[in-house]
Amino acid sequence: MESRVTALPKLFIGIDIHKRSWKIHCSTDLFAGKSFTMPPEPEKLREYVQKHFPDHEVSTAYEAGCCGYAAHRSFVNFGWRSLVVNPADIQRKGKERYTKTDRIDAQLISRELKDGRLESIIVPDIEREELRSLFRRRNELVKDFRRVKSVIKMQLLYYGVKVPPEFDNDHWSHDFRHWVDSQKFVFGTARECMASKLRNFRFIDKELRDVSSQLRAYCRKHFKQDFYLLRSIPGIGGIVAVGIIAELGDLRRFSSLKHLAGYVGLAPSIYQSGVNSKSMGMNPRCHRLIRSYFVEAAWQAIRTDPVMQAYYRQHLGKDVKKIIVKVAHKLLSRTLAVIKTKTPYEIGVIS
């Protein structure tokens, strides 16, 4: 009887990606495979696969990191199955937890891929990835802005210049800026030092305003519906709405609130053994920035929405931080509903 091949043989490629080289480990469904180093070029890997494994169904995986998603998109264009995985999802056994090399990392990725234990993170499309880059640039400017303000106030304190009480706060009004400009020093070097720091402050201030305006304008044009739906939610302004769109993507991709809450980090960690069970607090695996946005928005929601305020008061007597996290979780649920139903948020009424 003539035998026929009913399925293509499978090739599993684990890649430890670095800037100057890739460590590759290839294995198939029949043998453990081999490791080698190659230049960081997807085309080179394609040529190797076509030469040594011409009739195989190819699956690749590598860890998410500084090299982004360019390699993943190339692999997909080759017709391969490609995964970009969270490094924390790669299981390590015994001594593998205490020994780390590029070769071992590639072997682990290949093994986990072969065993079907890897799950890819969500790879954003190019438009959303570039929007996210601009949004993260804004966050960098915010940190620089806070730093330079602290440096200027520190310099005034060092010189013994006392800030008037009406200006001694986080808000830098135009009057305060003029007051700093008008300070006199004994020698010109101190004046030049302060002037240099003020120029840096004004540059960052202008950059921050310009980038913020560009982000809002882009989302109003390209993500108009979701942008204004998010803006209808208490505590979510233009920049927070941009952040949700850029960092979380389309909220409709989340199948349930549990899925979204786990991604944002508003789901509790639970330890259960036998009849004993206890909550370990918020999950440390989270999107810290978006979680902080929803916690801040929750404080605004309990001031403006009677229903959310009533929910907050139901838990009075507990730790305030735990209560506001509960409110943030409820607000996250309503945010998901707003996007999925395409209905703006409505302030509740207590009957």
mmCIF file of C-alpha atoms in Angstrom:
data_model
loop_
_atom_site.group_PDB
_atom_site.id
_atom_site.type_symbol
_atom_site.label_atom_id
_atom_site.label_comp_id
_atom_site.label_asym_id
_atom_site.label_seq_id
_atom_site.Cartn_x
_atom_site.Cartn_y
_atom_site.Cartn_z
ATOM 1 C CA MET A 1 0.000 0.000 0.000
ATOM 2 C CA GLU A 2 1.332 3.437 -0.916
ATOM 3 C CA SER A 3 1.825 5.748 2.096
ATOM 4 C CA ARG A 4 0.994 9.435 1.810
ATOM 5 C CA VAL A 5 1.981 12.393 3.937
ATOM 6 C CA THR A 6 -1.222 13.896 5.327
ATOM 7 C CA ALA A 7 0.308 16.812 7.268
ATOM 8 C CA LEU A 8 3.331 19.042 6.839
ATOM 9 C CA PRO A 9 6.200 18.516 9.306
ATOM 10 C CA LYS A 10 6.491 21.357 11.819
ATOM 11 C CA LEU A 11 9.457 23.579 12.576
ATOM 12 C CA PHE A 12 9.645 25.579 15.825
ATOM 13 C CA ILE A 13 12.108 28.473 15.987
ATOM 14 C CA GLY A 14 12.955 30.149 19.291
ATOM 15 C CA ILE A 15 14.798 33.449 18.894
ATOM 16 C CA ASP A 16 16.690 35.462 21.489
ATOM 17 C CA ILE A 17 16.787 38.833 19.763
ATOM 18 C CA HIS A 18 19.519 41.416 20.305
ATOM 19 C CA LYS A 19 20.668 44.472 18.404
ATOM 20 C CA ARG A 20 23.794 42.947 16.828
ATOM 21 C CA SER A 21 22.885 39.260 16.585
ATOM 22 C CA TRP A 22 20.149 36.675 17.037
ATOM 23 C CA LYS A 23 20.568 33.397 18.848
ATOM 24 C CA ILE A 24 18.396 30.826 17.059
ATOM 25 C CA HIS A 25 17.237 27.397 18.182
ATOM 26 C CA CYS A 26 15.403 25.234 15.646
ATOM 27 C CA SER A 27 13.510 22.093 16.591
ATOM 28 C CA THR A 28 10.937 19.976 14.812
ATOM 29 C CA ASP A 29 8.173 17.668 15.957
ATOM 30 C CA LEU A 30 10.690 14.782 15.634
ATOM 31 C CA PHE A 31 14.024 16.050 17.008
ATOM 32 C CA ALA A 32 15.314 18.547 19.592
ATOM 33 C CA GLY A 33 17.219 20.623 17.070
ATOM 34 C CA LYS A 34 20.294 22.848 17.139
ATOM 35 C CA SER A 35 21.337 26.348 18.161
ATOM 36 C CA PHE A 36 23.338 28.880 16.176
ATOM 37 C CA THR A 37 23.987 32.610 15.906
ATOM 38 C CA MET A 38 23.085 34.733 12.901
ATOM 39 C CA PRO A 39 22.895 38.416 11.890
ATOM 40 C CA PRO A 40 19.714 40.218 12.959
ATOM 41 C CA GLU A 41 18.065 39.996 9.538
ATOM 42 C CA PRO A 42 14.762 38.138 8.917
ATOM 43 C CA GLU A 43 15.712 37.431 5.307
ATOM 44 C CA LYS A 44 18.804 35.494 6.429
ATOM 45 C CA LEU A 45 16.633 33.297 8.633
ATOM 46 C CA ARG A 46 14.212 32.751 5.751
ATOM 47 C CA GLU A 47 17.053 31.622 3.503
ATOM 48 C CA TYR A 48 18.250 29.187 6.177
ATOM 49 C CA VAL A 49 14.763 27.704 6.605
ATOM 50 C CA GLN A 50 14.234 27.360 2.849
ATOM 51 C CA LYS A 51 17.571 25.564 2.520
ATOM 52 C CA HIS A 52 17.322 23.133 5.451
ATOM 53 C CA PHE A 53 13.554 22.850 6.114
ATOM 54 C CA PRO A 54 11.904 23.568 2.743
ATOM 55 C CA ASP A 55 8.621 21.735 3.323
ATOM 56 C CA HIS A 56 8.005 22.553 6.989
ATOM 57 C CA GLU A 57 5.228 24.545 8.611
ATOM 58 C CA VAL A 58 7.159 27.260 10.467
ATOM 59 C CA SER A 59 6.346 28.793 13.865
ATOM 60 C CA THR A 60 8.565 31.433 15.474
ATOM 61 C CA ALA A 61 8.571 33.163 18.849
ATOM 62 C CA TYR A 62 10.691 35.785 20.566
ATOM 63 C CA GLU A 63 10.459 37.936 23.671
ATOM 64 C CA ALA A 64 8.932 41.405 23.542
ATOM 65 C CA GLY A 65 11.622 44.005 24.088
ATOM 66 C CA CYS A 66 13.561 46.923 22.667
ATOM 67 C CA CYS A 67 13.642 45.503 19.127
ATOM 68 C CA GLY A 68 9.904 46.003 18.664
ATOM 69 C CA TYR A 69 7.703 44.197 16.171
ATOM 70 C CA ALA A 70 9.566 44.619 12.860
ATOM 71 C CA ALA A 71 10.840 41.032 12.917
ATOM 72 C CA HIS A 72 7.357 39.727 13.761
ATOM 73 C CA ARG A 73 5.832 41.549 10.805
ATOM 74 C CA SER A 74 8.513 40.139 8.493
ATOM 75 C CA PHE A 75 7.827 36.592 9.695
ATOM 76 C CA VAL A 76 4.102 37.041 9.152
ATOM 77 C CA ASN A 77 4.783 38.289 5.615
ATOM 78 C CA PHE A 78 6.778 35.088 5.003
ATOM 79 C CA GLY A 79 3.604 33.137 5.798
ATOM 80 C CA TRP A 80 4.940 31.887 9.131
ATOM 81 C CA ARG A 81 3.099 31.736 12.423
ATOM 82 C CA SER A 82 4.804 34.296 14.681
ATOM 83 C CA LEU A 83 4.406 35.003 18.397
ATOM 84 C CA VAL A 84 5.773 37.881 20.461
ATOM 85 C CA VAL A 85 5.673 36.745 24.078
ATOM 86 C CA ASN A 86 5.940 38.270 27.513
ATOM 87 C CA PRO A 87 9.252 37.099 29.071
ATOM 88 C CA ALA A 88 7.394 36.321 32.319
ATOM 89 C CA ASP A 89 5.289 33.722 30.459
ATOM 90 C CA ILE A 90 8.268 31.547 29.578
ATOM 91 C CA GLN A 91 8.409 28.691 32.072
ATOM 92 C CA ARG A 92 11.766 27.828 33.623
ATOM 93 C CA LYS A 93 12.457 24.575 35.454
ATOM 94 C CA GLY A 94 14.931 23.868 38.240
ATOM 95 C CA LYS A 95 18.414 25.134 37.457
ATOM 96 C CA GLU A 96 17.107 27.044 34.415
ATOM 97 C CA ARG A 97 15.979 29.693 36.895
ATOM 98 C CA TYR A 98 19.600 30.272 37.976
ATOM 99 C CA THR A 99 21.402 29.901 34.655
ATOM 100 C CA LYS A 100 20.794 32.384 31.860
ATOM 101 C CA THR A 101 22.502 32.556 28.480
ATOM 102 C CA ASP A 102 21.270 33.552 25.046
ATOM 103 C CA ARG A 103 21.430 29.920 23.946
ATOM 104 C CA ILE A 104 19.367 28.711 26.894
ATOM 105 C CA ASP A 105 16.798 31.475 26.317
ATOM 106 C CA ALA A 106 16.408 30.461 22.662
ATOM 107 C CA GLN A 107 16.074 26.795 23.634
ATOM 108 C CA LEU A 108 13.434 27.583 26.253
ATOM 109 C CA ILE A 109 11.388 29.637 23.800
ATOM 110 C CA SER A 110 11.589 26.873 21.186
ATOM 111 C CA ARG A 111 10.605 24.220 23.746
ATOM 112 C CA GLU A 112 7.636 26.191 25.063
ATOM 113 C CA LEU A 113 6.532 26.979 21.512
ATOM 114 C CA LYS A 114 6.729 23.311 20.554
ATOM 115 C CA ASP A 115 4.735 22.265 23.618
ATOM 116 C CA GLY A 116 2.033 24.843 22.859
ATOM 117 C CA ARG A 117 2.410 26.747 26.123
ATOM 118 C CA LEU A 118 3.138 30.170 24.680
ATOM 119 C CA GLU A 119 0.558 32.874 24.066
ATOM 120 C CA SER A 120 1.372 35.987 22.065
ATOM 121 C CA ILE A 121 0.845 39.474 23.357
ATOM 122 C CA ILE A 122 -1.376 41.738 21.260
ATOM 123 C CA VAL A 123 0.776 43.249 18.533
ATOM 124 C CA PRO A 124 -0.573 46.704 17.604
ATOM 125 C CA ASP A 125 -0.917 47.804 14.016
ATOM 126 C CA ILE A 126 1.644 50.330 12.778
ATOM 127 C CA GLU A 127 -0.694 53.327 13.133
ATOM 128 C CA ARG A 128 -1.475 52.604 16.776
ATOM 129 C CA GLU A 129 2.136 51.709 17.541
ATOM 130 C CA GLU A 130 3.317 55.098 16.289
ATOM 131 C CA LEU A 131 0.526 56.866 18.180
ATOM 132 C CA ARG A 132 1.676 55.066 21.317
ATOM 133 C CA SER A 133 5.248 56.211 20.692
ATOM 134 C CA LEU A 134 4.128 59.836 20.597
ATOM 135 C CA PHE A 135 2.034 59.350 23.733
ATOM 136 C CA ARG A 136 5.019 57.847 25.551
ATOM 137 C CA ARG A 137 7.129 60.760 24.365
ATOM 138 C CA ARG A 138 4.643 63.007 26.155
ATOM 139 C CA ASN A 139 5.111 60.995 29.349
ATOM 140 C CA GLU A 140 8.864 61.499 29.061
ATOM 141 C CA LEU A 141 8.294 65.253 28.741
ATOM 142 C CA VAL A 142 6.027 65.232 31.807
ATOM 143 C CA LYS A 143 8.821 63.630 33.861
ATOM 144 C CA ASP A 144 11.371 66.122 32.500
ATOM 145 C CA PHE A 145 8.981 68.985 33.251
ATOM 146 C CA ARG A 146 8.601 67.923 36.889
ATOM 147 C CA ARG A 147 12.337 67.433 37.226
ATOM 148 C CA VAL A 148 13.321 70.849 35.867
ATOM 149 C CA LYS A 149 10.767 72.578 38.116
ATOM 150 C CA SER A 150 12.275 70.824 41.125
ATOM 151 C CA VAL A 151 15.790 71.782 39.998
ATOM 152 C CA ILE A 152 14.859 75.470 39.709
ATOM 153 C CA LYS A 153 13.241 75.538 43.154
ATOM 154 C CA MET A 154 16.227 73.696 44.601
ATOM 155 C CA GLN A 155 18.555 76.319 43.101
ATOM 156 C CA LEU A 156 16.543 79.145 44.656
ATOM 157 C CA LEU A 157 16.674 77.384 48.022
ATOM 158 C CA TYR A 158 20.437 76.887 47.644
ATOM 159 C CA TYR A 159 20.931 80.617 47.040
ATOM 160 C CA GLY A 160 18.758 81.476 50.037
ATOM 161 C CA VAL A 161 15.964 82.999 47.948
ATOM 162 C CA LYS A 162 12.616 82.510 49.683
ATOM 163 C CA VAL A 163 9.622 81.838 47.451
ATOM 164 C CA PRO A 164 6.582 84.012 48.360
ATOM 165 C CA PRO A 165 3.739 82.007 49.975
ATOM 166 C CA GLU A 166 1.351 82.710 47.077
ATOM 167 C CA PHE A 167 3.803 81.051 44.674
ATOM 168 C CA ASP A 168 4.910 78.161 46.885
ATOM 169 C CA ASN A 169 2.847 75.418 45.212
ATOM 170 C CA ASP A 170 2.939 73.040 42.248
ATOM 171 C CA HIS A 171 1.204 75.476 39.896
ATOM 172 C CA TRP A 172 3.630 77.766 38.111
ATOM 173 C CA SER A 173 1.669 80.829 37.078
ATOM 174 C CA HIS A 174 2.983 83.458 34.695
ATOM 175 C CA ASP A 175 3.425 85.804 37.665
ATOM 176 C CA PHE A 176 5.685 83.278 39.377
ATOM 177 C CA ARG A 177 7.745 82.825 36.223
ATOM 178 C CA HIS A 178 8.180 86.616 35.941
ATOM 179 C CA TRP A 179 9.160 86.699 39.621
ATOM 180 C CA VAL A 180 11.885 84.085 39.040
ATOM 181 C CA ASP A 181 13.140 86.040 36.009
ATOM 182 C CA SER A 182 13.392 89.208 38.105
ATOM 183 C CA GLN A 183 15.658 87.752 40.803
ATOM 184 C CA LYS A 184 18.979 89.545 41.311
ATOM 185 C CA PHE A 185 22.238 87.820 42.155
ATOM 186 C CA VAL A 186 25.619 89.155 43.272
ATOM 187 C CA PHE A 187 27.514 87.826 40.271
ATOM 188 C CA GLY A 188 26.519 87.213 36.672
ATOM 189 C CA THR A 189 27.422 83.514 36.797
ATOM 190 C CA ALA A 190 24.516 82.758 39.132
ATOM 191 C CA ARG A 191 22.190 84.759 36.886
ATOM 192 C CA GLU A 192 23.363 82.807 33.830
ATOM 193 C CA CYS A 193 22.923 79.509 35.661
ATOM 194 C CA MET A 194 19.324 80.353 36.519
ATOM 195 C CA ALA A 195 18.652 81.724 33.028
ATOM 196 C CA SER A 196 19.893 78.475 31.470
ATOM 197 C CA LYS A 197 17.563 76.415 33.649
ATOM 198 C CA LEU A 198 14.639 78.698 32.819
ATOM 199 C CA ARG A 199 15.326 78.317 29.091
ATOM 200 C CA ASN A 200 15.267 74.552 29.572
ATOM 201 C CA PHE A 201 12.006 74.879 31.499
ATOM 202 C CA ARG A 202 10.359 76.959 28.774
ATOM 203 C CA PHE A 203 11.547 74.585 26.039
ATOM 204 C CA ILE A 204 10.086 71.528 27.793
ATOM 205 C CA ASP A 205 6.901 73.442 28.595
ATOM 206 C CA LYS A 206 6.405 74.330 24.925
ATOM 207 C CA GLU A 207 7.249 70.803 23.749
ATOM 208 C CA LEU A 208 4.788 69.326 26.230
ATOM 209 C CA ARG A 209 2.003 71.633 25.086
ATOM 210 C CA ASP A 210 2.712 71.009 21.400
ATOM 211 C CA VAL A 211 2.830 67.209 21.729
ATOM 212 C CA SER A 212 -0.345 67.212 23.829
ATOM 213 C CA SER A 213 -2.156 69.265 21.199
ATOM 214 C CA GLN A 214 -0.967 66.968 18.409
ATOM 215 C CA LEU A 215 -2.170 63.881 20.298
ATOM 216 C CA ARG A 216 -5.634 65.292 20.927
ATOM 217 C CA ALA A 217 -5.977 66.543 17.356
ATOM 218 C CA TYR A 218 -4.903 63.184 15.895
ATOM 219 C CA CYS A 219 -7.362 61.175 17.998
ATOM 220 C CA ARG A 220 -10.207 63.604 17.272
ATOM 221 C CA LYS A 221 -9.593 63.002 13.579
ATOM 222 C CA HIS A 222 -8.696 59.293 13.382
ATOM 223 C CA PHE A 223 -10.441 57.815 16.463
ATOM 224 C CA LYS A 224 -13.258 60.331 16.736
ATOM 225 C CA GLN A 225 -16.024 58.025 17.993
ATOM 226 C CA ASP A 226 -14.001 56.302 20.720
ATOM 227 C CA PHE A 227 -12.316 59.570 21.721
ATOM 228 C CA TYR A 228 -15.584 61.379 22.427
ATOM 229 C CA LEU A 229 -17.145 58.304 24.057
ATOM 230 C CA LEU A 230 -14.217 58.164 26.482
ATOM 231 C CA ARG A 231 -14.412 61.918 27.073
ATOM 232 C CA SER A 232 -17.993 61.484 28.315
ATOM 233 C CA ILE A 233 -16.750 59.430 31.299
ATOM 234 C CA PRO A 234 -16.108 61.379 34.551
ATOM 235 C CA GLY A 235 -12.407 61.926 35.188
ATOM 236 C CA ILE A 236 -11.324 61.064 31.640
ATOM 237 C CA GLY A 237 -10.109 64.116 29.769
ATOM 238 C CA GLY A 238 -8.463 64.470 26.393
ATOM 239 C CA ILE A 239 -5.011 63.165 27.316
ATOM 240 C CA VAL A 240 -6.335 60.235 29.365
ATOM 241 C CA ALA A 241 -8.614 59.289 26.461
ATOM 242 C CA VAL A 242 -5.612 59.388 24.134
ATOM 243 C CA GLY A 243 -3.691 57.194 26.561
ATOM 244 C CA ILE A 244 -6.445 54.576 26.661
ATOM 245 C CA ILE A 245 -6.701 54.521 22.861
ATOM 246 C CA ALA A 246 -2.920 54.346 22.405
ATOM 247 C CA GLU A 247 -2.041 51.867 25.146
ATOM 248 C CA LEU A 248 -5.092 49.579 25.260
ATOM 249 C CA GLY A 249 -6.067 49.774 21.612
ATOM 250 C CA ASP A 250 -9.634 48.965 20.648
ATOM 251 C CA LEU A 251 -11.418 47.997 23.878
ATOM 252 C CA ARG A 252 -13.803 45.827 21.847
ATOM 253 C CA ARG A 253 -11.040 43.230 21.593
ATOM 254 C CA PHE A 254 -11.517 42.391 25.279
ATOM 255 C CA SER A 255 -14.039 39.584 25.557
ATOM 256 C CA SER A 256 -15.079 40.407 29.123
ATOM 257 C CA LEU A 257 -14.517 42.759 32.037
ATOM 258 C CA LYS A 258 -12.364 40.082 33.689
ATOM 259 C CA HIS A 259 -10.076 40.093 30.662
ATOM 260 C CA LEU A 260 -9.781 43.899 30.636
ATOM 261 C CA ALA A 261 -9.380 44.224 34.425
ATOM 262 C CA GLY A 262 -6.614 41.618 34.376
ATOM 263 C CA TYR A 263 -4.787 43.513 31.610
ATOM 264 C CA VAL A 264 -5.087 46.910 33.325
ATOM 265 C CA GLY A 265 -4.275 45.475 36.756
ATOM 266 C CA LEU A 266 -7.526 46.166 38.609
ATOM 267 C CA ALA A 267 -8.057 42.490 39.401
ATOM 268 C CA PRO A 268 -6.988 41.092 42.800
ATOM 269 C CA SER A 269 -4.332 38.455 43.333
ATOM 270 C CA ILE A 270 -5.857 35.434 45.094
ATOM 271 C CA TYR A 271 -4.131 32.702 47.099
ATOM 272 C CA GLN A 272 -6.265 29.609 47.710
ATOM 273 C CA SER A 273 -5.271 26.281 49.236
ATOM 274 C CA GLY A 274 -7.826 23.784 50.492
ATOM 275 C CA VAL A 275 -10.451 25.621 52.516
ATOM 276 C CA ASN A 276 -8.199 28.673 52.981
ATOM 277 C CA SER A 277 -8.460 31.592 50.606
ATOM 278 C CA LYS A 278 -7.264 35.172 50.841
ATOM 279 C CA SER A 279 -6.858 38.188 48.610
ATOM 280 C CA MET A 280 -3.282 39.372 48.064
ATOM 281 C CA GLY A 281 -4.179 42.872 46.872
ATOM 282 C CA MET A 282 -3.899 44.240 43.365
ATOM 283 C CA ASN A 283 -2.053 42.152 40.833
ATOM 284 C CA PRO A 284 1.516 43.438 40.320
ATOM 285 C CA ARG A 285 1.288 42.424 36.650
ATOM 286 C CA CYS A 286 -0.506 45.429 35.222
ATOM 287 C CA HIS A 287 -0.382 48.468 33.002
ATOM 288 C CA ARG A 288 0.680 50.914 35.696
ATOM 289 C CA LEU A 289 -0.083 54.137 33.861
ATOM 290 C CA ILE A 290 -3.589 53.173 32.742
ATOM 291 C CA ARG A 291 -4.371 51.756 36.182
ATOM 292 C CA SER A 292 -3.352 55.050 37.779
ATOM 293 C CA TYR A 293 -5.569 56.894 35.266
ATOM 294 C CA PHE A 294 -8.627 54.905 36.311
ATOM 295 C CA VAL A 295 -7.888 55.310 40.014
ATOM 296 C CA GLU A 296 -7.649 59.088 39.545
ATOM 297 C CA ALA A 297 -10.801 59.077 37.411
ATOM 298 C CA ALA A 298 -12.595 57.177 40.196
ATOM 299 C CA TRP A 299 -12.031 60.086 42.586
ATOM 300 C CA GLN A 300 -13.638 62.418 40.061
ATOM 301 C CA ALA A 301 -16.509 59.982 39.443
ATOM 302 C CA ILE A 302 -17.559 59.862 43.116
ATOM 303 C CA ARG A 303 -17.781 63.663 43.108
ATOM 304 C CA THR A 304 -19.931 63.960 39.999
ATOM 305 C CA ASP A 305 -21.959 60.741 39.734
ATOM 306 C CA PRO A 306 -24.453 60.063 42.588
ATOM 307 C CA VAL A 307 -24.550 56.330 41.796
ATOM 308 C CA MET A 308 -20.772 56.002 42.033
ATOM 309 C CA GLN A 309 -20.806 58.087 45.193
ATOM 310 C CA ALA A 310 -23.445 55.787 46.734
ATOM 311 C CA TYR A 311 -21.304 52.775 45.802
ATOM 312 C CA TYR A 312 -18.325 54.409 47.519
ATOM 313 C CA ARG A 313 -20.359 55.087 50.679
ATOM 314 C CA GLN A 314 -21.523 51.457 50.846
ATOM 315 C CA HIS A 315 -17.966 50.468 51.726
ATOM 316 C CA LEU A 316 -17.163 53.251 54.212
ATOM 317 C CA GLY A 317 -15.241 51.925 57.183
ATOM 318 C CA LYS A 318 -12.768 49.989 55.041
ATOM 319 C CA ASP A 319 -9.373 51.183 53.884
ATOM 320 C CA VAL A 320 -9.967 54.210 51.630
ATOM 321 C CA LYS A 321 -7.416 52.964 49.098
ATOM 322 C CA LYS A 322 -9.230 49.648 48.770
ATOM 323 C CA ILE A 323 -12.570 51.413 48.349
ATOM 324 C CA ILE A 324 -11.334 53.656 45.548
ATOM 325 C CA VAL A 325 -9.908 50.617 43.739
ATOM 326 C CA LYS A 326 -13.384 49.050 43.874
ATOM 327 C CA VAL A 327 -14.816 52.250 42.385
ATOM 328 C CA ALA A 328 -12.091 52.235 39.701
ATOM 329 C CA HIS A 329 -13.018 48.641 38.825
ATOM 330 C CA LYS A 330 -16.678 49.641 38.490
ATOM 331 C CA LEU A 331 -15.698 52.648 36.362
ATOM 332 C CA LEU A 332 -13.610 50.357 34.156
ATOM 333 C CA SER A 333 -16.680 48.151 33.687
ATOM 334 C CA ARG A 334 -18.726 51.159 32.608
ATOM 335 C CA THR A 335 -15.951 52.300 30.268
ATOM 336 C CA LEU A 336 -16.017 48.948 28.500
ATOM 337 C CA ALA A 337 -19.809 49.153 28.230
ATOM 338 C CA VAL A 338 -19.630 52.701 26.830
ATOM 339 C CA ILE A 339 -17.270 51.599 24.049
ATOM 340 C CA LYS A 340 -19.046 48.342 23.192
ATOM 341 C CA THR A 341 -22.552 49.856 23.135
ATOM 342 C CA LYS A 342 -21.369 53.136 21.550
ATOM 343 C CA THR A 343 -23.450 55.005 24.138
ATOM 344 C CA PRO A 344 -22.026 58.037 25.981
ATOM 345 C CA TYR A 345 -21.704 57.814 29.753
ATOM 346 C CA GLU A 346 -24.738 59.102 31.636
ATOM 347 C CA ILE A 347 -24.644 60.459 35.153
ATOM 348 C CA GLY A 348 -26.805 58.193 37.356
ATOM 349 C CA VAL A 349 -29.705 59.328 39.509
ATOM 350 C CA ILE A 350 -30.509 57.925 42.952
ATOM 351 C CA SER A 351 -34.232 57.216 43.203
#
